[in-house]
Coordinates of N, CA and C and ligand atoms in Angstrom, one line a residue:
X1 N -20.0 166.8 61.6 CA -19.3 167.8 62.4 C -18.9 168.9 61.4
X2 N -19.1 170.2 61.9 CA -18.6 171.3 61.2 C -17.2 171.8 61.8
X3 N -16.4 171.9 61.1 CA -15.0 172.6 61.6 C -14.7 174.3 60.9
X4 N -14.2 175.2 61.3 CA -14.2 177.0 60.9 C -12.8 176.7 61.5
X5 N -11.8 177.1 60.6 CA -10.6 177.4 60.7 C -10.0 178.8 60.2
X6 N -9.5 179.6 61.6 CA -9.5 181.0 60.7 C -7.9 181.3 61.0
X7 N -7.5 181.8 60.0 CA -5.7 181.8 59.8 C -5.4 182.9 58.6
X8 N -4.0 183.3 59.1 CA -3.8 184.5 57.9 C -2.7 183.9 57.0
X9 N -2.8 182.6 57.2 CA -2.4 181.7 55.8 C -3.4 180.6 55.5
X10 N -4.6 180.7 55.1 CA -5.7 179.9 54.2 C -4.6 178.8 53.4
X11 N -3.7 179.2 52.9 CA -3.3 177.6 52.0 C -2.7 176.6 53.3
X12 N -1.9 176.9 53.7 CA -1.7 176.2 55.1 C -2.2 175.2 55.3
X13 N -3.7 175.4 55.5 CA -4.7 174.4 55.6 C -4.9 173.2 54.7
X14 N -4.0 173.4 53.2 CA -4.4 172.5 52.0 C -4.7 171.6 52.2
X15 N -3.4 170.7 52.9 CA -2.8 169.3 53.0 C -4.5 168.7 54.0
X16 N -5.4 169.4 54.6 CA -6.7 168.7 55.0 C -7.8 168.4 53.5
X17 N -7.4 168.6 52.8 CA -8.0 168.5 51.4 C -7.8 166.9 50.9
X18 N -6.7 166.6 51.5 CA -6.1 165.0 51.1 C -6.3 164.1 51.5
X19 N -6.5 162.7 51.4 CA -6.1 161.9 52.1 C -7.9 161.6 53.2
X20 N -7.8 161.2 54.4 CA -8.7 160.5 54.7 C -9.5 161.6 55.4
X21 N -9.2 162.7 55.7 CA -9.6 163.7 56.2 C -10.3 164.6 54.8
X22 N -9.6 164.8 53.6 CA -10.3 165.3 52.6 C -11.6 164.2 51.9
X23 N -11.2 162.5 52.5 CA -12.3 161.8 52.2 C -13.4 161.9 53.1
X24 N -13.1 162.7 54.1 CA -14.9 162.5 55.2 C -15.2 163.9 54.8
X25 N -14.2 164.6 54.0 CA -15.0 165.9 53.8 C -16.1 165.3 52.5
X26 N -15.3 164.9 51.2 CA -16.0 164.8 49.8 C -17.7 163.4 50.2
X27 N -17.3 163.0 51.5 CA -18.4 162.3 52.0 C -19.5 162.8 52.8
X28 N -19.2 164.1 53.5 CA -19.9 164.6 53.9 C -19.9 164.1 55.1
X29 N -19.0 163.7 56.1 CA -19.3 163.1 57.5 C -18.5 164.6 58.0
X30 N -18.0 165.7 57.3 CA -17.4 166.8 58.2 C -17.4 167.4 57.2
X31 N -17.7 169.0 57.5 CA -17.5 170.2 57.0 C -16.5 171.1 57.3
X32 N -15.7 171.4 56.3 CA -14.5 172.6 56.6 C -14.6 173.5 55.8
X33 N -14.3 174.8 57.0 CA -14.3 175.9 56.5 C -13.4 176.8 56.3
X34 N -12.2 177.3 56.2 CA -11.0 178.5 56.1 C -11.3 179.4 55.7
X35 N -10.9 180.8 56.8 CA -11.6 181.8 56.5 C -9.9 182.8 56.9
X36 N -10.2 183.6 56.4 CA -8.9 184.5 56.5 C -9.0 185.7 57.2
X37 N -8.5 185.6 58.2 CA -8.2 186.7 59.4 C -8.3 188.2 58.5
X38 N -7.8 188.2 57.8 CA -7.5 189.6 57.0 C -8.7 189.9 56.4
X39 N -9.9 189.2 56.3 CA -10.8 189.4 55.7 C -11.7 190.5 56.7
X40 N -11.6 190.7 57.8 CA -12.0 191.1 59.0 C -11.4 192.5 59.3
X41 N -10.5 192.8 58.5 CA -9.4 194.4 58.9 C -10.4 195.3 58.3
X42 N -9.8 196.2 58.4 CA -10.7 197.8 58.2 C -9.9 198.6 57.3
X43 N -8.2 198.5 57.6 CA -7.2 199.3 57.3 C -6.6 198.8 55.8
X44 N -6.2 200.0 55.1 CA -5.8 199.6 53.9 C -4.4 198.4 53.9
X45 N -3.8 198.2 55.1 CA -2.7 197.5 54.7 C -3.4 195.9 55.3
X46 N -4.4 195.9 55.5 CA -5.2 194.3 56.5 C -4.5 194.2 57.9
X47 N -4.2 194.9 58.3 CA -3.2 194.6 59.5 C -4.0 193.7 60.7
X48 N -3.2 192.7 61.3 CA -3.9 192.0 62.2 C -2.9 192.1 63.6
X49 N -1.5 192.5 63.6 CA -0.8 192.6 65.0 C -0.5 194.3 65.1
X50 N -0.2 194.2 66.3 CA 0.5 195.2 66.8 C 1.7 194.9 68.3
X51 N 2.2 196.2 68.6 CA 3.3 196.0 69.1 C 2.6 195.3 70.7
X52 N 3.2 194.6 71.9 CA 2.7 194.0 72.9 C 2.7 195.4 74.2
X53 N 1.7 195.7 74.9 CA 2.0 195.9 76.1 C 2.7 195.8 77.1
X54 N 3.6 196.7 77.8 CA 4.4 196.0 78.6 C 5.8 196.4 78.1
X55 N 6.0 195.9 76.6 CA 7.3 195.5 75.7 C 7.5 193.9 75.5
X56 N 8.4 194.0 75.3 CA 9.4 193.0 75.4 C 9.0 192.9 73.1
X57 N 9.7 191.5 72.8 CA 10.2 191.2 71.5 C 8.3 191.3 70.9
X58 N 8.9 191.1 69.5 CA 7.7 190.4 68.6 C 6.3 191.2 68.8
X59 N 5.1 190.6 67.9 CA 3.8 191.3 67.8 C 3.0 190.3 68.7
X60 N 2.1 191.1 69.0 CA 1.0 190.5 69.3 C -0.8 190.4 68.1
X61 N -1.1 189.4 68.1 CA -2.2 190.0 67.2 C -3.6 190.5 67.7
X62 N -4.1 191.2 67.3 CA -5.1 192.8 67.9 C -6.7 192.0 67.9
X63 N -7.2 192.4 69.3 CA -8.1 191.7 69.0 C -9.3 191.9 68.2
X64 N -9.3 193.1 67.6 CA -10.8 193.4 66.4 C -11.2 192.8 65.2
X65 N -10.0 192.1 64.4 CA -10.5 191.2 63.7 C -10.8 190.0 64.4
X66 N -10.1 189.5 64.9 CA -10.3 188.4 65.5 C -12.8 188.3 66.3
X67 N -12.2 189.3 66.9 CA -14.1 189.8 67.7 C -14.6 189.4 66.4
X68 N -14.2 189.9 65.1 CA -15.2 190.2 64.0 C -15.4 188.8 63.1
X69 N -14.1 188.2 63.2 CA -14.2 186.8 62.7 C -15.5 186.2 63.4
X70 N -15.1 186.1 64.6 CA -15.3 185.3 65.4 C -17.2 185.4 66.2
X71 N -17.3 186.8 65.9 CA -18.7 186.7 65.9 C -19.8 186.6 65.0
X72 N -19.3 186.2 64.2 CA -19.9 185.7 62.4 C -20.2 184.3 62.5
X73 N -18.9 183.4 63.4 CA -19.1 181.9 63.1 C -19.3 181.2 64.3
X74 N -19.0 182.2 65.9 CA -19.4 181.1 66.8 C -21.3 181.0 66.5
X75 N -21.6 180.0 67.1 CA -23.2 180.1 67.8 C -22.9 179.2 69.3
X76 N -24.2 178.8 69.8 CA -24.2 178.5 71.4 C -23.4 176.8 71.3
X77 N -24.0 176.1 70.4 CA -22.8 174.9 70.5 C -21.1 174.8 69.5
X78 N -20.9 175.4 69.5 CA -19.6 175.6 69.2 C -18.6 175.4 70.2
X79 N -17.3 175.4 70.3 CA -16.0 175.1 70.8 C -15.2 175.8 70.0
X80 N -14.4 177.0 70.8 CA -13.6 177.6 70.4 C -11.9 177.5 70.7
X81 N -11.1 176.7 69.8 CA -10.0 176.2 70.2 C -8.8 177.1 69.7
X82 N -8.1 177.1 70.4 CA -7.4 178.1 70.6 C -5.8 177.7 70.7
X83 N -4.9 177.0 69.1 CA -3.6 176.5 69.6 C -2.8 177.4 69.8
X84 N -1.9 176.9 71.0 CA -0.9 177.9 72.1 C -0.2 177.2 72.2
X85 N 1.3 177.5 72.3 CA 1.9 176.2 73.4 C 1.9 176.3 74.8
X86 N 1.4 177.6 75.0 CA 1.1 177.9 76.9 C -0.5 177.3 77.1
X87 N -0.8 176.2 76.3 CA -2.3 175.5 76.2 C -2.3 174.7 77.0
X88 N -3.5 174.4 77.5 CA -3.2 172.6 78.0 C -2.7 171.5 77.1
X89 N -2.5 170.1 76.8 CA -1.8 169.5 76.7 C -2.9 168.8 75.8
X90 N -2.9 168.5 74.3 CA -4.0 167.7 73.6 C -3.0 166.3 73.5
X91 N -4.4 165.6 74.0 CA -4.3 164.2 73.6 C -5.2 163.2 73.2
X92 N -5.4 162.1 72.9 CA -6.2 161.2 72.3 C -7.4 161.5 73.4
X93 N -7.8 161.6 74.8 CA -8.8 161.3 75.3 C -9.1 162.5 74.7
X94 N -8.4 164.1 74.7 CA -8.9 165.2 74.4 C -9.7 164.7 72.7
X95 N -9.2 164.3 71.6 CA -9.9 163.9 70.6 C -11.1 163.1 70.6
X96 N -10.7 162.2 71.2 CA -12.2 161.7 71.5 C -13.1 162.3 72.0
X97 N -12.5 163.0 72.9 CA -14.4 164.2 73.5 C -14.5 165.3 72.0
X98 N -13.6 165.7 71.5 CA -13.8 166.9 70.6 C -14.8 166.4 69.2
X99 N -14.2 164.8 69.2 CA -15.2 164.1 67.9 C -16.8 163.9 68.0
X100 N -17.0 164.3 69.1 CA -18.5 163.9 68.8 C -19.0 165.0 69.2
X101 N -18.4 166.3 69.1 CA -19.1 168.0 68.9 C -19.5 168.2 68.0
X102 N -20.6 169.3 68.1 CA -21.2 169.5 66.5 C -20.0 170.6 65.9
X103 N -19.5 171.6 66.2 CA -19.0 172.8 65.7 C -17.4 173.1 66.6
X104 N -16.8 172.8 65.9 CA -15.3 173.2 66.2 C -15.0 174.9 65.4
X105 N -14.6 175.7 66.2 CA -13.7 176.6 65.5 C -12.2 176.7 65.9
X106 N -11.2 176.3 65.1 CA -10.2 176.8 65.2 C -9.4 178.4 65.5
X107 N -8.8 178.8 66.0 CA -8.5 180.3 66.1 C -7.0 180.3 65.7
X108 N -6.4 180.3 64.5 CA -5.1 179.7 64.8 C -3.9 181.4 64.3
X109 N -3.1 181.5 66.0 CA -2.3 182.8 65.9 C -1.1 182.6 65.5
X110 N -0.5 183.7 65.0 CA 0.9 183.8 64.5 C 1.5 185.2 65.7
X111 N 2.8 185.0 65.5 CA 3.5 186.0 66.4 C 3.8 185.6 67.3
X112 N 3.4 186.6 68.5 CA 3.6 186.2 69.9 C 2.0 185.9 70.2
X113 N 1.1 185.2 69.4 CA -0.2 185.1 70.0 C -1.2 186.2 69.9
X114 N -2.2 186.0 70.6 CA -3.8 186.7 70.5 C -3.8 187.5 71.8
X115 N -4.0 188.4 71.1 CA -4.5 189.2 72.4 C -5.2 188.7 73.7
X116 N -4.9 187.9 74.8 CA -5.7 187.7 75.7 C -7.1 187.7 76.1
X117 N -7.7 189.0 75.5 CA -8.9 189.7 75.6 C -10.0 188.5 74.5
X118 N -8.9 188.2 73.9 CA -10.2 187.3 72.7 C -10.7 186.1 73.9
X119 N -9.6 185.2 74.1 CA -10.2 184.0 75.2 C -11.4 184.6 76.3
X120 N -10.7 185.5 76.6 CA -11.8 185.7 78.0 C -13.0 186.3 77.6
X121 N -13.3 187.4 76.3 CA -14.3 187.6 76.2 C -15.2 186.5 75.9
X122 N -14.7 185.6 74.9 CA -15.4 184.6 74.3 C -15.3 183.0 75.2
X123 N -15.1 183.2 76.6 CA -15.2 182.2 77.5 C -16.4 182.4 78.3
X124 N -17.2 183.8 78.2 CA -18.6 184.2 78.7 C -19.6 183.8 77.5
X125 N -19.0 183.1 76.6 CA -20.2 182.7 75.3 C -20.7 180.9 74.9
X126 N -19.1 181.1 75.1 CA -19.1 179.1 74.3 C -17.6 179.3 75.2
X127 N -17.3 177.2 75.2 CA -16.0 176.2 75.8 C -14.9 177.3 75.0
X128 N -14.1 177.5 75.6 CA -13.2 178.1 75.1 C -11.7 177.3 75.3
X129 N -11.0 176.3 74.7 CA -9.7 175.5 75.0 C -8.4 176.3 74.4
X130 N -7.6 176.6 75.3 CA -6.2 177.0 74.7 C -5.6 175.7 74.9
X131 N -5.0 175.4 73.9 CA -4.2 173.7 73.5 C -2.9 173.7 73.0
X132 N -2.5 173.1 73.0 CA -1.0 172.6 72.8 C -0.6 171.2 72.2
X133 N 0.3 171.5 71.4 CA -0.3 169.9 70.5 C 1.7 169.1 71.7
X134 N 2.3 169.8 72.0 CA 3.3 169.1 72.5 C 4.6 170.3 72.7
X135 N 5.4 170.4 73.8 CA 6.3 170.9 74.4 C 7.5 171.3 73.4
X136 N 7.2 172.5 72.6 CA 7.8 172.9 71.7 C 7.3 173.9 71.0
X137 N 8.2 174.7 70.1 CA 7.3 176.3 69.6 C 7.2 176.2 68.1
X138 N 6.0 176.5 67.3 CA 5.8 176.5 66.2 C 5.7 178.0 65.9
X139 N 5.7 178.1 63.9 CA 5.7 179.3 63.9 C 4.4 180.0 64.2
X140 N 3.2 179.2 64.3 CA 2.2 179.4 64.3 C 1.0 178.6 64.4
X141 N -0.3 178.3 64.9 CA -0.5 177.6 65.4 C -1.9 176.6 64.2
X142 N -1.5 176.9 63.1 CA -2.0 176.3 61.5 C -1.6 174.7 61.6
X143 N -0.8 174.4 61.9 CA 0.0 173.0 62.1 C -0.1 172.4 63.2
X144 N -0.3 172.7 64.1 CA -1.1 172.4 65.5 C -2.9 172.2 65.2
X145 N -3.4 173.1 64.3 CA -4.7 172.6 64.1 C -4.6 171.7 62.8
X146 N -3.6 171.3 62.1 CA -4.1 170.3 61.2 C -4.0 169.0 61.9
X147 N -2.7 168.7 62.8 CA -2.6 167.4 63.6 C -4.0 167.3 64.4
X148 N -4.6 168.2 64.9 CA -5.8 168.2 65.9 C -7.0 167.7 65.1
X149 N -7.1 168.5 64.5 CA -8.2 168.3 63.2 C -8.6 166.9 62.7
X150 N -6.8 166.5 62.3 CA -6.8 164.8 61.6 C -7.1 164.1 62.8
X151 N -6.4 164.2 64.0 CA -6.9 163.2 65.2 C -8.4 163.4 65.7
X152 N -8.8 164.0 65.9 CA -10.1 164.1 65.9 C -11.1 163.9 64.6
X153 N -10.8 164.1 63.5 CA -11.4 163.2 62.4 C -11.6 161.7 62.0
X154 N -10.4 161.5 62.3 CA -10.5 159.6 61.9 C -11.4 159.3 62.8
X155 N -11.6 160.0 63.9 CA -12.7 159.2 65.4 C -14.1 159.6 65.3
X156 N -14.4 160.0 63.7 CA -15.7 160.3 63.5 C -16.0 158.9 63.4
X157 N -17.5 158.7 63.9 CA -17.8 157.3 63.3 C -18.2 157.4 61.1
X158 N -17.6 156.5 60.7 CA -17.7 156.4 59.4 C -16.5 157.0 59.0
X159 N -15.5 157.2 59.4 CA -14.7 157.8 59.0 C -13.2 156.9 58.4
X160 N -13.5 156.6 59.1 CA -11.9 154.9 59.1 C -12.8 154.0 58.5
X161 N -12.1 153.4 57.5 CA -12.8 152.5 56.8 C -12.8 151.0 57.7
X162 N -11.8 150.7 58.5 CA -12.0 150.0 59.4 C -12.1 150.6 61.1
X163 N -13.1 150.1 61.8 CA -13.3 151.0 63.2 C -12.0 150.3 63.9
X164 N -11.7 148.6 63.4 CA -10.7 148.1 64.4 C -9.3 149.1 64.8
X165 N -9.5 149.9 63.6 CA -7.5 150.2 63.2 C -7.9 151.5 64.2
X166 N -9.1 152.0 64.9 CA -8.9 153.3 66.0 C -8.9 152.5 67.3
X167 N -9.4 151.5 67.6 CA -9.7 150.5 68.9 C -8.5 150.0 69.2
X168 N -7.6 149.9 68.0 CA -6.6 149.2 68.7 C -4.9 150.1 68.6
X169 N -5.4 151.9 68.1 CA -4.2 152.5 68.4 C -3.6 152.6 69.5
X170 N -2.5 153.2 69.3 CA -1.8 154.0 70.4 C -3.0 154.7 71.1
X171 N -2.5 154.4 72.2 CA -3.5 155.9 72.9 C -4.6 155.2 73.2
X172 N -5.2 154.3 72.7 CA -6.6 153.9 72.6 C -7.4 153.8 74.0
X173 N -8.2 154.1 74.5 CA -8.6 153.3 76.1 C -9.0 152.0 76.1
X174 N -8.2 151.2 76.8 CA -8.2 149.4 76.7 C -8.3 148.9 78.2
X175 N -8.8 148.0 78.6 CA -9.0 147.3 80.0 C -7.8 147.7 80.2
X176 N -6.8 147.5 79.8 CA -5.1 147.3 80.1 C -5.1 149.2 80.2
X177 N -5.9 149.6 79.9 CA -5.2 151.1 80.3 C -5.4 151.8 78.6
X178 N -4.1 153.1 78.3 CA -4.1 153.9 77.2 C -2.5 152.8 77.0
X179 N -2.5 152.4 76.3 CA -0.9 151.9 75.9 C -0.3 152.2 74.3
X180 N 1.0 152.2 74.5 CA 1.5 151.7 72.6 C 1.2 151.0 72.0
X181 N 0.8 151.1 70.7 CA 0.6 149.7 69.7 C 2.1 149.3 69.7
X182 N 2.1 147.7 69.3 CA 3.1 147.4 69.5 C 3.3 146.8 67.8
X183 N 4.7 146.3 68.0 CA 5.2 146.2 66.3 C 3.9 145.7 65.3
X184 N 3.8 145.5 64.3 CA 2.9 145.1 63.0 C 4.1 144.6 61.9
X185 N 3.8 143.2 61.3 CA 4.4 143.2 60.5 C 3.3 142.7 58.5
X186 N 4.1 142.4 58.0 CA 3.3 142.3 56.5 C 4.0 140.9 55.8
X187 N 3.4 140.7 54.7 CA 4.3 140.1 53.9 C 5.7 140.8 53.5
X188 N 6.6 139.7 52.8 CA 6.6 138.5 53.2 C 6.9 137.6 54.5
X189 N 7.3 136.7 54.8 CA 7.3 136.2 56.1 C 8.6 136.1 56.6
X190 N 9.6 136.4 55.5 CA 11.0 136.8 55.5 C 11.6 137.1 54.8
X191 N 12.1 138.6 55.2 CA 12.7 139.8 54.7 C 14.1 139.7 55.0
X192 N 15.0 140.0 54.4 CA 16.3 140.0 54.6 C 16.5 139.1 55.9
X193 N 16.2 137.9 55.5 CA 16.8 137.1 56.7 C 15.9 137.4 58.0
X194 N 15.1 138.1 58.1 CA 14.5 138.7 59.6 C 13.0 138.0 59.4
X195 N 12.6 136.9 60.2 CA 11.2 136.4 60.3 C 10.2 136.9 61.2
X196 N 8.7 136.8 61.2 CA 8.0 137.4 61.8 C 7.6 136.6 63.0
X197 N 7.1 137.4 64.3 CA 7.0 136.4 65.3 C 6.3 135.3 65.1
X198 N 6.7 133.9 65.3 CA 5.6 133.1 64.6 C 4.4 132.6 65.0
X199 N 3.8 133.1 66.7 CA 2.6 133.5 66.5 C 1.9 134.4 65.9
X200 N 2.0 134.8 64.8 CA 1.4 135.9 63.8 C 1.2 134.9 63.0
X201 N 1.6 133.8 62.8 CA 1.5 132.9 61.6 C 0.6 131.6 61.8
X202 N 0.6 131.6 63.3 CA -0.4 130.3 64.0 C -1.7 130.5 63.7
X203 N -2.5 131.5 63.1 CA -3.8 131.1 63.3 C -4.5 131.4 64.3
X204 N -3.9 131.0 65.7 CA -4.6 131.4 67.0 C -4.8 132.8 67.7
X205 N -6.5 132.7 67.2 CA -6.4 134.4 67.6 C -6.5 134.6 69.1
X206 N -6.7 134.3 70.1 CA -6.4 134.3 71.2 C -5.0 134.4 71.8
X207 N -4.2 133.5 71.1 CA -2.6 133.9 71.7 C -2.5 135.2 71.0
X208 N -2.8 135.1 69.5 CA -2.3 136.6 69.3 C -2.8 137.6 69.5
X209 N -4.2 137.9 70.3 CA -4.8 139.1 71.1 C -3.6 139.3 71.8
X210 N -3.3 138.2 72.9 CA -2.2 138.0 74.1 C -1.1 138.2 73.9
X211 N -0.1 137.9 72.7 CA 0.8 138.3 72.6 C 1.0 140.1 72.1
X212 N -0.2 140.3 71.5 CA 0.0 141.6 70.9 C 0.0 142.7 72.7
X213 N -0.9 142.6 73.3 CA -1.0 142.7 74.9 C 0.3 143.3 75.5
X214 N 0.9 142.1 75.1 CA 2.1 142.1 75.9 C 3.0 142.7 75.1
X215 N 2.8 142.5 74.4 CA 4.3 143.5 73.9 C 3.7 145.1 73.3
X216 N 2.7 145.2 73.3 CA 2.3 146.8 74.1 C 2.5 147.2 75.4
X217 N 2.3 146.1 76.2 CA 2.7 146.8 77.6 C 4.2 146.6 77.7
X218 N 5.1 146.2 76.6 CA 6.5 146.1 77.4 C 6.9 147.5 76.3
X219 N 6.5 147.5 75.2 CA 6.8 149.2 74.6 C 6.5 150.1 75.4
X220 N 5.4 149.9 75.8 CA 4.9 151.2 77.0 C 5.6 151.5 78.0
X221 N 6.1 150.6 78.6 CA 6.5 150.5 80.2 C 8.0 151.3 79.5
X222 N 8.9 150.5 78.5 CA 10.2 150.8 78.2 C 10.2 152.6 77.6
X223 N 9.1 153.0 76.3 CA 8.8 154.0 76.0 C 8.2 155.0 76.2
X224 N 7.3 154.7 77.1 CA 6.4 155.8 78.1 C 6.0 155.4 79.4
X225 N 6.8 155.1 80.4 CA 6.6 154.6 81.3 C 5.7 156.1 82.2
X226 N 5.4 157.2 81.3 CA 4.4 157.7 82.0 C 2.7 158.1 81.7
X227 N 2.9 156.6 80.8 CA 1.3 156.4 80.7 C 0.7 155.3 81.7
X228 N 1.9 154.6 82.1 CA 1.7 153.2 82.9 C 1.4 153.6 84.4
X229 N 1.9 154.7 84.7 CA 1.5 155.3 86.3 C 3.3 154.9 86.8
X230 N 3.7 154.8 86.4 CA 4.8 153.8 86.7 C 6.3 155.2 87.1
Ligands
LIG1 N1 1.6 177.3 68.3 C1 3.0 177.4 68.4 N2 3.4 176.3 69.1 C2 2.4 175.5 69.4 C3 2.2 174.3 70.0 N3 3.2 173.6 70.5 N4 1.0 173.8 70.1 C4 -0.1 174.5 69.7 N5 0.0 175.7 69.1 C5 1.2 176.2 68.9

């Protein structure tokens, strides 16, 4: 998979350099790219917003660099995502369809957002997604694409060193539905006085599929009783 992230803070992006997401890049199961909005201006100051139509507070950002970025790096299979919090709602099923695209570009706005004109022209070309990583306002939408980015990476195949530890997250799709993982414990077998359930310690992998089951569906039901239909 190729990923094009374009933002008018390139370091922002660092923290995808690290960790298991900077491992499928130095492996070559994903390509990233950061490209800088400003690179695209004309004007000696790089300017990318101006004032909004209409009025009201804050900038809007203009859509000519953005056209200019953006018609450099889409082609016909690409995916142009677009974090907003007026987006639709990203979730694990949304990750899973995004992981097995060839070409992600990120569009990620500051301010009061992108000119309008960018989505709609570039919804006559390639998938065009305005997204939202969750019901709240960021300063910008760089941090919205690194959470996206990493959830949709681990679900590369080859990417998790173990495939069990994605089959059996949160979120995961399970006969039983999308549910919570439920607790996990480690050595030792008692910590300040506190023991682990002691089917974890039986051996029996069948009770403990069954016990793990169940006490994901009773996190769920108590913690998100609106993944249960419930
Ligand atoms: N930009 C600002 N807030 C955001 C959010 N909640 N999701 C995606 N992009 C954003």
């Amino acid at each position: 998979m190729k990923i094009d992230v374009i933002t008018i803070f390139p370091q922002y992006l660092a923290p995808l350099r690290l960790s298991l997401v900077g491992k499928a890049i130095e492996n070559q199961k994903l390509s990233l790219d950061v490209h800088d909005l400003r690179d695209h201006t004309t004007d000696l100051h790089r300017t990318v917003d101006d004032t909004p139509y209409g009025g009201g507070p804050g900038m809007v950002m203009m859509p000519e660099p953005w056209g200019a970025t953006l018609d450099e790096l889409l082609n016909n299979d690409s995916i142009l995502i677009i974090p907003t919090p007026s987006g639709v709602k990203f979730d694990q099923e949304m990750a899973e369809q995004l992981a097995s695209k060839p070409h992600l570009v990120f569009a990620c706005g500051r301010y009061e957002g992108i000119d309008a004109r960018v989505a709609q022209y570039y919804e006559k070309k390639v998938t065009v997604l305005e997204v939202s990583i969750g019901d709240y306002v960021l300063a910008g939408g760089e941090v919205a694409a690194i959470v996206m980015i990493e959830a949709i990476a681990r679900l590369i195949p080859g990417v998790l060193g173990n495939w069990d530890s994605a089959v059996n997250d949160s979120f995961a799709e399970t006969e039983h539905g999308r549910l919570l993982e439920g607790p996990v414990y480690t050595k030792p077998a008692v910590w300040r006085g506190l023991g682990v359930p002691e089917v974890l310690l039986s051996g029996n992998h069948a009770e403990i599929a069954k016990w793990q089951i169940a006490q994901a569906k009773q996190r769920t039901a108590i913690r998100r009783p609106d993944l249960t239909g419930e």
